[in-house]
């Protein structure tokens, strides 16, 4: 039986008595690429916000590798192994491409320096800085971004900015990677390149990936299983092809 990496039990949240998300039950297996789809306003990004500590659930709970993470801060959840990207790209635009990845590396124990070591520029500070620069370039090579390592993030074309955001999330060494509309705004060539990159990450780093996406062709090609939401509740789930063919799913996307 495959190991369950992410499990949610009746997960939900209400804002002022209004149920934004209710009774969401997911079981995402180790090594899966799992899709979370649905029309605009279905509650997909709200679930990501619950899983990363941006919001605290008002009902239900969730587990990563059997450990309950409810009520933990964003930082602690990241340390336990959940990293994410955002629907709207959030990079440090005036920092270099390499520095953006190094921000993610700061969360890893092997790159920790004390405030004293950094403030007084002790030898360990320079040693760790050198190690981080090398590791950042290694990560950028996976995404084909090593040649742009000294460029400002804001000067990258859109598709490469998307890749850089994933690279920064990967730098935190996650067990579960949450991708919020990674293919949004990409042309067909960029989308296909992204698909190959995500599959490479899954295989190379033994990652489990949960993604939100509106491009149903992309979803059908990359996702092992999906859950479909509408108005904050689950309307279908399971095998990707079967779930996309469900009459309730078709109705939710295109109407009667």
Coordinates of C-alpha atoms in Angstrom, one line a residue:
X1 CA 0.0 0.0 0.0
X2 CA 1.4 3.4 -1.0
X3 CA 2.4 5.8 1.8
X4 CA 0.0 8.7 2.4
X5 CA 1.9 12.0 2.4
X6 CA -1.0 14.4 2.8
X7 CA -4.3 13.7 4.4
X8 CA -7.1 16.1 5.1
X9 CA -10.0 15.2 7.3
X10 CA -13.2 17.2 6.9
X11 CA -11.0 20.3 6.3
X12 CA -12.8 23.6 6.1
X13 CA -13.0 27.3 7.0
X14 CA -15.7 29.8 7.5
X15 CA -15.5 33.6 7.3
X16 CA -18.2 35.3 9.3
X17 CA -20.4 32.3 9.2
X18 CA -19.9 31.8 5.4
X19 CA -18.4 28.4 4.5
X20 CA -15.6 29.1 2.1
X21 CA -14.4 25.5 2.1
X22 CA -16.2 22.6 3.8
X23 CA -15.6 18.8 4.4
X24 CA -12.6 18.4 2.1
X25 CA -11.0 15.0 2.4
X26 CA -7.8 14.3 0.5
X27 CA -5.4 11.4 0.6
X28 CA -2.4 12.2 -1.6
X29 CA 0.1 9.3 -2.0
X30 CA 3.9 9.5 -2.0
X31 CA 5.2 10.4 -5.5
X32 CA 1.8 11.4 -6.9
X33 CA 1.0 14.4 -9.0
X34 CA -2.4 15.3 -7.7
X35 CA -4.7 17.9 -9.1
X36 CA -7.1 20.2 -7.3
X37 CA -9.4 21.8 -9.9
X38 CA -12.7 23.6 -10.2
X39 CA -14.2 26.9 -11.5
X40 CA -13.2 30.3 -10.2
X41 CA -14.2 30.7 -6.6
X42 CA -14.4 27.0 -5.9
X43 CA -12.0 27.3 -2.9
X44 CA -8.8 25.8 -4.3
X45 CA -6.4 28.5 -3.2
X46 CA -8.2 28.7 0.1
X47 CA -7.2 25.1 0.7
X48 CA -3.6 25.9 -0.2
X49 CA -3.7 28.7 2.4
X50 CA -5.0 26.3 5.0
X51 CA -2.3 23.8 4.2
X52 CA 0.5 26.4 4.5
X53 CA -0.8 28.2 7.7
X54 CA -1.9 31.4 6.0
X55 CA -5.4 30.6 7.3
X56 CA -6.2 28.3 10.3
X57 CA -9.0 25.8 9.8
X58 CA -12.3 26.3 11.6
X59 CA -13.2 22.7 11.0
X60 CA -11.3 19.5 10.4
X61 CA -7.6 19.1 10.3
X62 CA -4.7 17.9 8.1
X63 CA -1.6 15.7 8.3
X64 CA 1.8 15.5 6.6
X65 CA 3.3 12.0 6.8
X66 CA 1.0 11.3 9.7
X67 CA 1.9 14.4 11.7
X68 CA -0.9 16.9 12.4
X69 CA 0.0 20.4 11.3
X70 CA -3.1 22.3 12.2
X71 CA -2.5 25.5 14.2
X72 CA 1.2 25.6 13.2
X73 CA 2.7 28.8 11.8
X74 CA 3.7 29.2 8.1
X75 CA 7.4 28.8 9.0
X76 CA 6.9 25.6 11.1
X77 CA 4.7 24.1 8.3
X78 CA 7.5 24.8 5.8
X79 CA 10.1 23.3 8.1
X80 CA 8.0 20.2 8.3
X81 CA 8.1 19.9 4.5
X82 CA 5.3 21.8 2.7
X83 CA 6.4 24.5 0.2
X84 CA 4.3 26.4 -2.3
X85 CA 4.2 28.8 -5.2
X86 CA 1.5 31.4 -5.8
X87 CA -1.2 32.2 -8.3
X88 CA 0.4 35.6 -8.8
X89 CA 4.2 35.3 -9.0
X90 CA 5.9 36.5 -5.8
X91 CA 9.6 36.9 -6.4
X92 CA 12.1 39.3 -4.9
X93 CA 12.2 41.3 -8.1
X94 CA 15.2 43.5 -7.3
X95 CA 17.3 40.5 -6.2
X96 CA 19.3 38.3 -8.5
X97 CA 17.9 35.0 -9.7
X98 CA 20.5 33.2 -7.5
X99 CA 19.7 35.2 -4.5
X100 CA 16.0 34.4 -4.8
X101 CA 16.9 30.7 -4.6
X102 CA 19.2 31.3 -1.7
X103 CA 16.3 32.8 0.3
X104 CA 14.7 29.3 0.2
X105 CA 18.0 27.7 1.2
X106 CA 18.1 29.8 4.5
X107 CA 15.4 27.4 5.8
X108 CA 17.7 24.4 5.7
X109 CA 19.7 23.4 8.8
X110 CA 23.0 22.9 6.9
X111 CA 23.0 26.6 5.9
X112 CA 22.2 28.1 9.3
X113 CA 24.5 30.8 10.7
X114 CA 24.1 32.5 14.1
X115 CA 23.4 36.2 14.2
X116 CA 26.8 36.6 15.8
X117 CA 28.6 34.8 13.0
X118 CA 26.9 36.9 10.3
X119 CA 27.1 40.2 12.1
X120 CA 30.8 40.0 12.7
X121 CA 31.5 38.2 9.4
X122 CA 33.2 35.2 11.0
X123 CA 34.7 32.5 8.8
X124 CA 31.6 30.3 9.0
X125 CA 29.5 33.1 7.5
X126 CA 31.7 33.1 4.3
X127 CA 31.9 29.3 4.2
X128 CA 28.1 29.0 4.3
X129 CA 27.6 31.8 1.8
X130 CA 29.9 30.0 -0.7
X131 CA 28.0 26.7 -0.1
X132 CA 24.7 28.4 -0.7
X133 CA 25.8 30.0 -3.9
X134 CA 26.9 26.6 -5.2
X135 CA 23.7 24.9 -4.2
X136 CA 21.6 27.6 -5.7
X137 CA 23.3 27.2 -9.1
X138 CA 22.8 23.4 -8.9
X139 CA 19.0 24.0 -8.4
X140 CA 18.9 26.6 -11.2
X141 CA 20.5 24.1 -13.6
X142 CA 17.5 21.8 -13.1
X143 CA 15.3 24.6 -14.5
X144 CA 17.8 25.8 -17.2
X145 CA 18.2 29.1 -15.4
X146 CA 21.9 28.9 -14.5
X147 CA 23.0 31.3 -17.2
X148 CA 20.6 34.0 -15.7
X149 CA 21.8 33.5 -12.1
X150 CA 23.2 37.1 -11.9
X151 CA 20.2 38.7 -13.7
X152 CA 17.6 40.5 -11.7
X153 CA 14.4 38.4 -11.2
X154 CA 12.3 41.2 -12.7
X155 CA 14.2 41.0 -16.0
X156 CA 13.3 37.3 -16.6
X157 CA 10.5 36.6 -19.1
X158 CA 7.3 35.4 -17.6
X159 CA 7.8 31.7 -18.2
X160 CA 11.2 31.7 -16.5
X161 CA 9.8 33.7 -13.6
X162 CA 7.4 30.9 -13.0
X163 CA 10.2 28.4 -13.0
X164 CA 12.3 30.5 -10.6
X165 CA 9.4 30.6 -8.1
X166 CA 9.3 26.8 -8.3
X167 CA 13.1 26.6 -7.9
X168 CA 12.9 28.8 -4.7
X169 CA 10.2 26.5 -3.3
X170 CA 12.3 23.5 -4.1
X171 CA 15.3 25.0 -2.3
X172 CA 13.4 24.6 1.0
X173 CA 13.7 20.8 0.5
X174 CA 10.0 20.0 0.7
X175 CA 8.3 16.7 0.9
X176 CA 5.1 18.1 -0.5
X177 CA 5.2 20.8 -3.2
X178 CA 2.0 22.9 -3.8
X179 CA 1.8 24.6 -7.2
X180 CA -0.9 27.2 -7.6
X181 CA -1.7 27.5 -11.3
X182 CA 1.9 26.9 -12.5
X183 CA 0.9 27.0 -16.2
X184 CA -1.2 30.2 -16.0
X185 CA -0.2 32.6 -18.8
X186 CA 2.2 30.2 -20.6
X187 CA 2.1 29.5 -24.3
X188 CA 1.9 25.8 -25.4
X189 CA 5.7 25.3 -25.7
X190 CA 6.3 26.8 -22.2
X191 CA 3.4 24.6 -20.8
X192 CA 4.9 21.4 -22.3
X193 CA 8.4 22.4 -20.9
X194 CA 6.8 22.9 -17.5
X195 CA 5.1 19.5 -17.6
X196 CA 8.4 17.8 -18.2
X197 CA 10.1 19.8 -15.5
X198 CA 7.4 18.9 -12.9
X199 CA 7.7 15.3 -13.8
X200 CA 11.5 15.5 -13.5
X201 CA 11.2 17.1 -10.0
X202 CA 8.8 14.3 -8.9
X203 CA 11.2 11.6 -10.1
X204 CA 14.5 13.2 -9.2
X205 CA 13.6 14.3 -5.7
X206 CA 11.0 11.7 -4.8
X207 CA 8.5 14.6 -4.4
X208 CA 4.8 14.6 -4.0
X209 CA 3.0 17.4 -5.8
X210 CA -0.4 18.9 -5.4
X211 CA -1.3 21.4 -8.0
X212 CA -4.2 23.8 -8.9
X213 CA -4.7 24.4 -12.6
X214 CA -7.4 25.7 -14.9
X215 CA -5.8 24.2 -18.1
X216 CA -7.7 20.9 -18.2
X217 CA -5.5 19.5 -21.0
X218 CA -2.4 20.1 -18.8
X219 CA -4.3 18.4 -15.9
X220 CA -5.3 15.4 -17.9
X221 CA -1.7 14.9 -19.1
X222 CA 0.1 15.3 -15.8
X223 CA -2.2 14.4 -12.9
X224 CA -2.5 10.8 -11.6
X225 CA -5.6 11.7 -9.7
X226 CA -7.7 14.8 -9.0
X227 CA -10.3 16.3 -6.7
X228 CA -12.9 18.6 -8.2
X229 CA -14.4 21.4 -6.1
X230 CA -17.3 23.7 -6.6
X231 CA -18.5 26.3 -4.1
X232 CA -16.1 25.0 -1.6
X233 CA -17.2 21.4 -1.6
X234 CA -16.0 18.3 -3.4
X235 CA -18.2 17.2 -6.4
X236 CA -15.9 14.5 -7.9
X237 CA -12.6 12.8 -7.4
X238 CA -10.4 9.9 -8.3
X239 CA -8.9 8.8 -11.6
X240 CA -8.3 12.0 -13.7
X241 CA -9.9 10.9 -16.9
X242 CA -13.0 9.5 -15.1
X243 CA -13.4 12.5 -12.9
X244 CA -13.1 15.0 -15.8
X245 CA -15.9 13.0 -17.5
X246 CA -18.3 13.2 -14.5
X247 CA -21.5 15.0 -15.5
X248 CA -21.4 17.2 -12.4
X249 CA -17.9 18.3 -13.3
X250 CA -18.9 19.2 -16.9
X251 CA -21.9 21.0 -15.5
X252 CA -19.8 23.0 -13.1
X253 CA -17.5 24.2 -15.9
X254 CA -19.8 24.8 -18.8
X255 CA -23.3 24.9 -17.2
X256 CA -26.3 22.7 -18.1

